[in-house]
Short mmCIF file of C-alpha atoms in Angstrom, two decimals:
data_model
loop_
_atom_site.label_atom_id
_atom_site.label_comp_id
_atom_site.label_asym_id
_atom_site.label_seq_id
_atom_site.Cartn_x
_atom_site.Cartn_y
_atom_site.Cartn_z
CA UNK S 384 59.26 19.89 155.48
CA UNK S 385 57.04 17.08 153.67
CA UNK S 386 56.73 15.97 150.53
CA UNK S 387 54.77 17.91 147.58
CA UNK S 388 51.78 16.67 148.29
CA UNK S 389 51.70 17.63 151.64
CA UNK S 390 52.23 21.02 151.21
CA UNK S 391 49.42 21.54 148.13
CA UNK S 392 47.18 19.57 150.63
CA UNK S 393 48.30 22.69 153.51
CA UNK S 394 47.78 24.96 151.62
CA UNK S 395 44.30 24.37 149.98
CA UNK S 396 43.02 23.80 153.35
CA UNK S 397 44.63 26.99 154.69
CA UNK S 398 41.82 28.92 157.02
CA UNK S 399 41.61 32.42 155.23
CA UNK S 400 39.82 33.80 158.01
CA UNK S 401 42.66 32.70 160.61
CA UNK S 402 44.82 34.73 157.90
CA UNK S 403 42.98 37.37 158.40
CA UNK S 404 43.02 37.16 162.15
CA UNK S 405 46.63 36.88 162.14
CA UNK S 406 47.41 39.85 160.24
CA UNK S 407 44.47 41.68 162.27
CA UNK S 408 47.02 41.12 165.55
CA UNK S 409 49.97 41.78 163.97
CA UNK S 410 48.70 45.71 163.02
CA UNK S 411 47.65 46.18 166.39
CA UNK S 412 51.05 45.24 168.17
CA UNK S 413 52.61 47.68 165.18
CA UNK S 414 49.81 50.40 166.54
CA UNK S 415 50.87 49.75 169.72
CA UNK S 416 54.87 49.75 169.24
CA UNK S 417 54.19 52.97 167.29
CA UNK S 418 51.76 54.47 170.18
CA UNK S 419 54.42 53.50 173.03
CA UNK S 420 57.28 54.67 170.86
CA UNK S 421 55.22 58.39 169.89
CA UNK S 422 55.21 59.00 173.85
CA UNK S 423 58.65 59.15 174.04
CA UNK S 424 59.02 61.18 171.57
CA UNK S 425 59.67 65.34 171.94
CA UNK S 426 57.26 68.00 170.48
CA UNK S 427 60.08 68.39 167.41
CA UNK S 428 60.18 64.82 166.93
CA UNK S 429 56.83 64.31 167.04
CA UNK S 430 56.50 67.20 164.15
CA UNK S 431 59.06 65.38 162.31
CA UNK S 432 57.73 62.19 162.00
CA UNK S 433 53.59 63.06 161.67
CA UNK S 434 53.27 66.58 162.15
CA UNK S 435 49.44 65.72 161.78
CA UNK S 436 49.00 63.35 163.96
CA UNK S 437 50.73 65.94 166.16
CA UNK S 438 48.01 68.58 165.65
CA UNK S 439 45.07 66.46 165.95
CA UNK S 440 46.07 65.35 168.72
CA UNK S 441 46.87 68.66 170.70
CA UNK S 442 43.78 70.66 169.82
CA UNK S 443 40.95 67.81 169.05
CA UNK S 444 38.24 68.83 171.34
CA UNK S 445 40.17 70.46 173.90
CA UNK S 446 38.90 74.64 174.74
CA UNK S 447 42.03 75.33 177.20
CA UNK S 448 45.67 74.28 174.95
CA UNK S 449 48.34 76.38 174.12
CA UNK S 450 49.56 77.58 171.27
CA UNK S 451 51.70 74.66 169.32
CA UNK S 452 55.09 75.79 168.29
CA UNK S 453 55.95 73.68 165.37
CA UNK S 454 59.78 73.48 163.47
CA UNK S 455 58.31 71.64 160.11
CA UNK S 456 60.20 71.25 156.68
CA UNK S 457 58.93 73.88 153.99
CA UNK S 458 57.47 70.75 152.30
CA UNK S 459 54.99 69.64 155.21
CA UNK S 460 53.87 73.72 155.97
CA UNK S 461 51.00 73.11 153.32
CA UNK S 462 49.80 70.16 154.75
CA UNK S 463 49.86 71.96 158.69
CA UNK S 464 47.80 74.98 156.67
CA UNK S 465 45.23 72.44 155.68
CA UNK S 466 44.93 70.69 158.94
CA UNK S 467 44.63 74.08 160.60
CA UNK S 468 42.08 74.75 158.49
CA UNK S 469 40.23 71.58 158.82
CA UNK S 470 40.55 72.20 162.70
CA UNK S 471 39.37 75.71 162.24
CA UNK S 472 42.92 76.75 163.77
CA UNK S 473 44.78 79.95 164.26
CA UNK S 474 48.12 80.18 162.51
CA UNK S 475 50.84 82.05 161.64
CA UNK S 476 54.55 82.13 161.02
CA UNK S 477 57.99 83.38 162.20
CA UNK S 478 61.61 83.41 162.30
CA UNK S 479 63.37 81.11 165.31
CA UNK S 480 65.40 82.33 167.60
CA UNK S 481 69.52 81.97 165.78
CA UNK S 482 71.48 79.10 166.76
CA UNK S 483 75.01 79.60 166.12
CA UNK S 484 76.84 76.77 164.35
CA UNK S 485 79.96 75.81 162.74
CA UNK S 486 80.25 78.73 160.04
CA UNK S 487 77.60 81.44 160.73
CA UNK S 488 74.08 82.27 162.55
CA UNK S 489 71.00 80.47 161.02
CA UNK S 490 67.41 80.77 161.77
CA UNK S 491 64.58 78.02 161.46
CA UNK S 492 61.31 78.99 160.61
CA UNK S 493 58.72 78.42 163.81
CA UNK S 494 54.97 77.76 162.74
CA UNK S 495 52.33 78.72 165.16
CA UNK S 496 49.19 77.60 165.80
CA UNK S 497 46.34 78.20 168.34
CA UNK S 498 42.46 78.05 168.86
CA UNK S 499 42.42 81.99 168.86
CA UNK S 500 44.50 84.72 167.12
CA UNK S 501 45.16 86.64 170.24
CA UNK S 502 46.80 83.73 171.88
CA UNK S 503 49.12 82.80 168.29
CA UNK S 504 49.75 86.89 167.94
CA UNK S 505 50.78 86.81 171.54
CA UNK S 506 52.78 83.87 171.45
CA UNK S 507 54.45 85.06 168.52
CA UNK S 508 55.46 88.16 169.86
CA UNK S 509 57.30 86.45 172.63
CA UNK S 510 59.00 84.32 170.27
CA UNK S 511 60.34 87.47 168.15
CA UNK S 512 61.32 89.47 171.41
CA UNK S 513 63.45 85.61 172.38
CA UNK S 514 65.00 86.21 168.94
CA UNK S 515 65.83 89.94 168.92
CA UNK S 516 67.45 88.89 172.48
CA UNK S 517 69.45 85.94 171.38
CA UNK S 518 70.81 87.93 168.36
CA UNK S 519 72.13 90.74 170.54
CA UNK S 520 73.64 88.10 172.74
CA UNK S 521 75.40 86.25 170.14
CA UNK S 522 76.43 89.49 168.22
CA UNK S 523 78.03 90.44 171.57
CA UNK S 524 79.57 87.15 171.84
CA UNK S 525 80.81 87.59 168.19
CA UNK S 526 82.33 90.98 169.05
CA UNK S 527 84.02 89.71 172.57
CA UNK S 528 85.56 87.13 170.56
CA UNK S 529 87.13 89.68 167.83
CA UNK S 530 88.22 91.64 170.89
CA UNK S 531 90.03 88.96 172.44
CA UNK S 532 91.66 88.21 168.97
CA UNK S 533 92.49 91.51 168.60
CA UNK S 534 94.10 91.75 171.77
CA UNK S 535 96.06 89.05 171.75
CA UNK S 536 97.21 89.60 168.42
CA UNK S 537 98.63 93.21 170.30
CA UNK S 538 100.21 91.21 172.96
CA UNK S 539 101.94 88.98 170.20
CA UNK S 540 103.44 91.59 168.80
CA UNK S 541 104.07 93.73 171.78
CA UNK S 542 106.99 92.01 171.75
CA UNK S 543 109.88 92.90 169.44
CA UNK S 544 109.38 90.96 166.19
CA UNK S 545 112.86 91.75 163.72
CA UNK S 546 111.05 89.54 161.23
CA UNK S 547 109.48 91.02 157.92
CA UNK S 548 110.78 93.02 154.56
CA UNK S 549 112.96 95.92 155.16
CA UNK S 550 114.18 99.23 153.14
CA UNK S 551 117.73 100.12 153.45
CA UNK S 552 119.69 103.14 153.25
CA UNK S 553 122.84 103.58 152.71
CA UNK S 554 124.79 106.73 150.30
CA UNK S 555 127.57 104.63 149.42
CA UNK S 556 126.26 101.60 148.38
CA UNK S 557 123.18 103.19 146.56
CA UNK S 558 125.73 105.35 144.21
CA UNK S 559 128.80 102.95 144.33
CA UNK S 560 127.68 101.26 140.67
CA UNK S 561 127.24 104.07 137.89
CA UNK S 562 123.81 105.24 137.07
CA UNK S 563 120.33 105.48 139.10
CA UNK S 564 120.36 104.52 142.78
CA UNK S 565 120.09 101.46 143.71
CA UNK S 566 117.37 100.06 145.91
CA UNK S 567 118.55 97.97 148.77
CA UNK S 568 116.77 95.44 150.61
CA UNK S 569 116.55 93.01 153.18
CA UNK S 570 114.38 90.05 154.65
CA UNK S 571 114.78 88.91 158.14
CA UNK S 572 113.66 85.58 159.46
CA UNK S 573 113.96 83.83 162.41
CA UNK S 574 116.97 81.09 162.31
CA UNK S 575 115.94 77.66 162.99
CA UNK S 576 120.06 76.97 161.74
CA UNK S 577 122.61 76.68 164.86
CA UNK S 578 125.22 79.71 164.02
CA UNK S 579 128.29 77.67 164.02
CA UNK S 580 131.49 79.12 162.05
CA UNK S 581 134.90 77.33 160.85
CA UNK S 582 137.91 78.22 162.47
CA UNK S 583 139.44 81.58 160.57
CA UNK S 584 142.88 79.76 160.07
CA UNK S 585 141.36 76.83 158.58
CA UNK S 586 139.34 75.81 155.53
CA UNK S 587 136.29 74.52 156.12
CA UNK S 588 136.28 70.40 156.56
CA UNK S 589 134.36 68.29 154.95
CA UNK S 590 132.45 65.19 156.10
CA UNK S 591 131.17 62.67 153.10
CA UNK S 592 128.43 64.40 151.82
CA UNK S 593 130.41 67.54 150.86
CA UNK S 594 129.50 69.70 153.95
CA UNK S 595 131.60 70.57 156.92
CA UNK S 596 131.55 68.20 160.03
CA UNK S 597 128.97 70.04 162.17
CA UNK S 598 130.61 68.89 165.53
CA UNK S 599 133.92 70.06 164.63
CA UNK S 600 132.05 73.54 163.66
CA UNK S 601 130.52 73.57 166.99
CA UNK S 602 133.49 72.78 169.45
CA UNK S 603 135.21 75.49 167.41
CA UNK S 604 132.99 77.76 167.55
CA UNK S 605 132.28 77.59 171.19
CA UNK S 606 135.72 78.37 172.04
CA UNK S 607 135.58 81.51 169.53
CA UNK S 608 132.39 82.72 170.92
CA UNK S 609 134.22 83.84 173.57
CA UNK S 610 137.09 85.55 172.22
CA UNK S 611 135.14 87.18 169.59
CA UNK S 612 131.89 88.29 170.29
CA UNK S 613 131.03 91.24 172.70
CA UNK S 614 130.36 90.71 176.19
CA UNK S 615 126.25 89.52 176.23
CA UNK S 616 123.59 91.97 177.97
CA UNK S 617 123.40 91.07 182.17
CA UNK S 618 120.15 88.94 182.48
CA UNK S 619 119.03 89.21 179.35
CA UNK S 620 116.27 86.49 177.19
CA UNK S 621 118.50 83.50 176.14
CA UNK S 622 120.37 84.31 172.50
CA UNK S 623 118.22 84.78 169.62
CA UNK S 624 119.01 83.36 165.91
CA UNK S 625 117.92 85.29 162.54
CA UNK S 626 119.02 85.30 159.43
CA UNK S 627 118.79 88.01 156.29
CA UNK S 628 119.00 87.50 152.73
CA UNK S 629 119.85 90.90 151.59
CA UNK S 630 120.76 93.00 148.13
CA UNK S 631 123.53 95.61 148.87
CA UNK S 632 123.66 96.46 145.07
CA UNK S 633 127.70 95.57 144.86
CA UNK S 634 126.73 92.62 147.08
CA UNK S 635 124.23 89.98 147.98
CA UNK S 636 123.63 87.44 149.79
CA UNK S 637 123.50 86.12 153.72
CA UNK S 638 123.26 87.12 157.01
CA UNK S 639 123.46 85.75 160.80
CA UNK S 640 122.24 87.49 163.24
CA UNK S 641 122.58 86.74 166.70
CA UNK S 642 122.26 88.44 170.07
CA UNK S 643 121.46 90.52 171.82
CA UNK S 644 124.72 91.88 172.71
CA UNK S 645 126.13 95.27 174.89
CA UNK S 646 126.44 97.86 172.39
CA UNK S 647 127.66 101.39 173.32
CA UNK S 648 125.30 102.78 171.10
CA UNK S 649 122.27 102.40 173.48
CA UNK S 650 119.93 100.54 171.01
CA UNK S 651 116.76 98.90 172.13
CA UNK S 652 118.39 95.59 170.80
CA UNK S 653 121.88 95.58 169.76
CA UNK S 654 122.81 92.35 167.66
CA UNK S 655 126.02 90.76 165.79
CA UNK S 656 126.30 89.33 162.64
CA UNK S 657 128.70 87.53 160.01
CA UNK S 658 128.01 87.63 156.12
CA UNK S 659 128.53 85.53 153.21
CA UNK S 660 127.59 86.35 149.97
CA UNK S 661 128.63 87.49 145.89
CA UNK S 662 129.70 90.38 144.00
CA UNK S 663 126.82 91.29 141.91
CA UNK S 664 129.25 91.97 138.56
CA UNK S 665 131.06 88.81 138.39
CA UNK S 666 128.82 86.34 140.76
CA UNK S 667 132.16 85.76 142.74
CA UNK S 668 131.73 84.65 146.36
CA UNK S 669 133.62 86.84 148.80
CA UNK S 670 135.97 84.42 150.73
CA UNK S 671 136.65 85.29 154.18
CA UNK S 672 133.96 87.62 154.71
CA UNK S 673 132.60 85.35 157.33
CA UNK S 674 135.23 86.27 159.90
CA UNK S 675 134.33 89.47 160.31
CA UNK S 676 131.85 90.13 163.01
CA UNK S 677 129.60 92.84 162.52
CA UNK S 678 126.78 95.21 164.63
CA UNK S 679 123.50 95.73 163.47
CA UNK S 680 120.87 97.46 166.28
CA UNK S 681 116.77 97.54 166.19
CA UNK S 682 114.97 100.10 167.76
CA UNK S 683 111.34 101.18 167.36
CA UNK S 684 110.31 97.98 168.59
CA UNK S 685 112.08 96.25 165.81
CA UNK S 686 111.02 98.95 162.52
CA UNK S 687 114.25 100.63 162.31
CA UNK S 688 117.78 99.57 161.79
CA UNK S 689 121.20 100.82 161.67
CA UNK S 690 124.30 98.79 161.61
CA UNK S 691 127.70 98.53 159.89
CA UNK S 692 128.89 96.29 156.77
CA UNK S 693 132.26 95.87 155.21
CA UNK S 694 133.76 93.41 152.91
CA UNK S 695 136.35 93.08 150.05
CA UNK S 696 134.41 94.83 147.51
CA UNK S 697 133.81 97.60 149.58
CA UNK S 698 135.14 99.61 152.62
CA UNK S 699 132.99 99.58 156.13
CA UNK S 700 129.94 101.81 155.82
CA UNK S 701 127.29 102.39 157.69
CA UNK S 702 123.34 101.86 156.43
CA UNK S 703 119.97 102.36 158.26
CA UNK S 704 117.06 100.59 157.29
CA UNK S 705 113.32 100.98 158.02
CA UNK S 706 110.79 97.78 158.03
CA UNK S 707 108.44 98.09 155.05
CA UNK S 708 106.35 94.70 155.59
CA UNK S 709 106.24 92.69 159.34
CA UNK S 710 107.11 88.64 158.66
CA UNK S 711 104.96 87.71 161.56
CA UNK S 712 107.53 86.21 163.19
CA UNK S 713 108.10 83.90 160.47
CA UNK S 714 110.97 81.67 160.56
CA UNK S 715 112.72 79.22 158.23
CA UNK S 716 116.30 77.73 158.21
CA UNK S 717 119.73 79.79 157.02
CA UNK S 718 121.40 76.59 156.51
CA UNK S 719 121.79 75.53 153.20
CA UNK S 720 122.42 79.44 151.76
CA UNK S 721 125.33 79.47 153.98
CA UNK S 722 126.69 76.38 152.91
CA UNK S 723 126.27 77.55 148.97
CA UNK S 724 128.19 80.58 149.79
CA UNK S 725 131.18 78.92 151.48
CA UNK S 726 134.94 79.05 150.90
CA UNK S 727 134.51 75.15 150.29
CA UNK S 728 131.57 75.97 147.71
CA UNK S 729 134.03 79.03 146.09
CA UNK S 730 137.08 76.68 145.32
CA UNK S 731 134.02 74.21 143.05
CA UNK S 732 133.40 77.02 140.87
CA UNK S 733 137.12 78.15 140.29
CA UNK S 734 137.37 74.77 139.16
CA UNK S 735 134.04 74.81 137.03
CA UNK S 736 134.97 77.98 135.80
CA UNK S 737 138.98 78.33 135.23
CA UNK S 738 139.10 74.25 135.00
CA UNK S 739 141.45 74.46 138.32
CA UNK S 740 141.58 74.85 142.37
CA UNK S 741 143.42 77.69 143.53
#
């Protein structure tokens, strides 16, 4: 690099006019990256970055151009008006043609200039009849897609959906507890839970963590299917799994549903079912109300019910119900309200309750 003194001695005999030269050639090769650079560049882009440059360029001393359609920022239109006017330009302004993007239709704002009015009236016109066009095309395409939605929301649920809230009926029930009817209810999900059952001469087992062994359940189970469930519908949809968490007023609690299964009564969709639940006085569970198995049908494409229910606390009656909110074929898992309302789950509140296991 040198020593001190040979730097002060560069640089008080630096050439100020080679400086000068220098910096002369390095603004031209920048004019002439910029120039090369400007040709590439599209009409927009071009407005973007010197929207002046842009016009001067277009209309300076030329009799035969065509209008300039410019997409500027709101902050550059003054400075266009002033160039226009320095040009002694035409000008005017108007609403794009919509785009439609990721939440709704938007519009830019075109600016148009030419050497005469006719030519920027004309030129607008065409630009307004493009947009009235393109909006009528993407309304359509707006209403084609709520059409498609809409249809294939009615082929969803052109198929039997049991899921949703549901009103029941039933005489007995609604006057069995002393004064004003009770309202019964039901909700109906799809079962995500296999429907496995203990054996009906057996408590149920238990496996460490307080629940029955669910292999046990299920070889047992397979072998009962058989004996006592009705004889399955010929060529029917493989077996369906819901569950109900209902209020019988004397009663509530949990239902599995399975099926379909041949019913005599000639229901769109005849179904089985076992229960487990309490007695609404005393919050007893009902033991052994699981091995009864039970017929509910759907009909109405799954908005009406009718079925049978019997337990301890009360004889076999009949109820009919009628679907007061669809679920959507919702679905969630029966599982763990089962296990609460077991015989297993019974004998640990006998002993929290009377201090002893019967």
């Amino acid at each position: 690099m040198g020593s001190m003194g040979e730097l002060q001695t560069r640089i008080r005999t630096r050439s100020i006019v080679r400086d000068a030269q220098i910096a002369l050639e390095l603004t031209k090769l920048a004019k002439a990256r910029d120039d090369h650079v400007w040709l590439t560049l599209s009409t927009d882009r071009k407005a973007e970055r010197d929207p002046e440059r842009l016009v001067r360029e277009t209309f300076n001393g030329r009799a035969d151009v065509e209008p300039l359609v410019l997409k500027v920022q709101s902050y550059e239109r003054a400075r266009v008006h002033a160039i226009c006017k320095d040009l002694g330009l035409e000008h005017e302004s108007t609403d794009a043609p919509v785009v439609l993007d990721a939440l709704s239709f938007t519009a830019d704002r075109w600016l148009v200039l030419g050497l005469n009015a006719g030519d920027v009236f004309r030129k607008v016109a065409d630009i307004r009849r493009e947009a009235r066009r393109r909006q009528a095309e993407l309304e359509e395409e707006r209403e084609a897609a709520a059409r498609e939605r809409e249809a294939q929301a009615r082929a969803r649920h052109a198929a039997v959906d049991l899921t949703g809230d549901w009103t029941i009926t039933c005489p007995y029930l609604e006057e069995h507890m002393d004064g004003q009817p009770a309202e019964l209810s039901m909700r109906i999900w799809r079962d995500t839970a296999a429907h496995v059952y203990p054996s009906p001469d057996e408590p149920d087992s238990e496996d460490e963590d307080g629940y029955a062994d669910e292999e046990e359940e299920k070889e047992e189970a397979s072998s009962r299917v058989q004996q006592q469930t009705a004889e399955p519908i010929q060529r029917t949809p493989a077996e369906q799994r819901y569950y109900a968490t209902f209020d019988f007023s004397v009663v509530a609690g949990i239902m599995r549903i399975s099926g379909p299964v041949a019913s005599g009564k000639q229901k769109a969709c005849a179904m089985t079912y076992r229960w487990r639940g309490r007695e609404t006085g005393e919050r007893v569970i009902e033991v052994g109300s699981d091995e009864r198995l039970l017929e509910i049908a759907f009909s109405e494409r799954g908005t009406t019910l009718s079925g049978d229910f019997e337990g301890d606390c009360v004889g076999k009656v009949s109820f009919t119900g009628v679907k007061a909110e669809a679920g959507d074929y919702r679905q969630g898992s029966s599982e763990y309200e089962w296990k609460d309302l077991s015989a297993r789950s019974y004998e640990r509140e006998c002993v929290g309750r009377w201090g002893r296991r019967f």
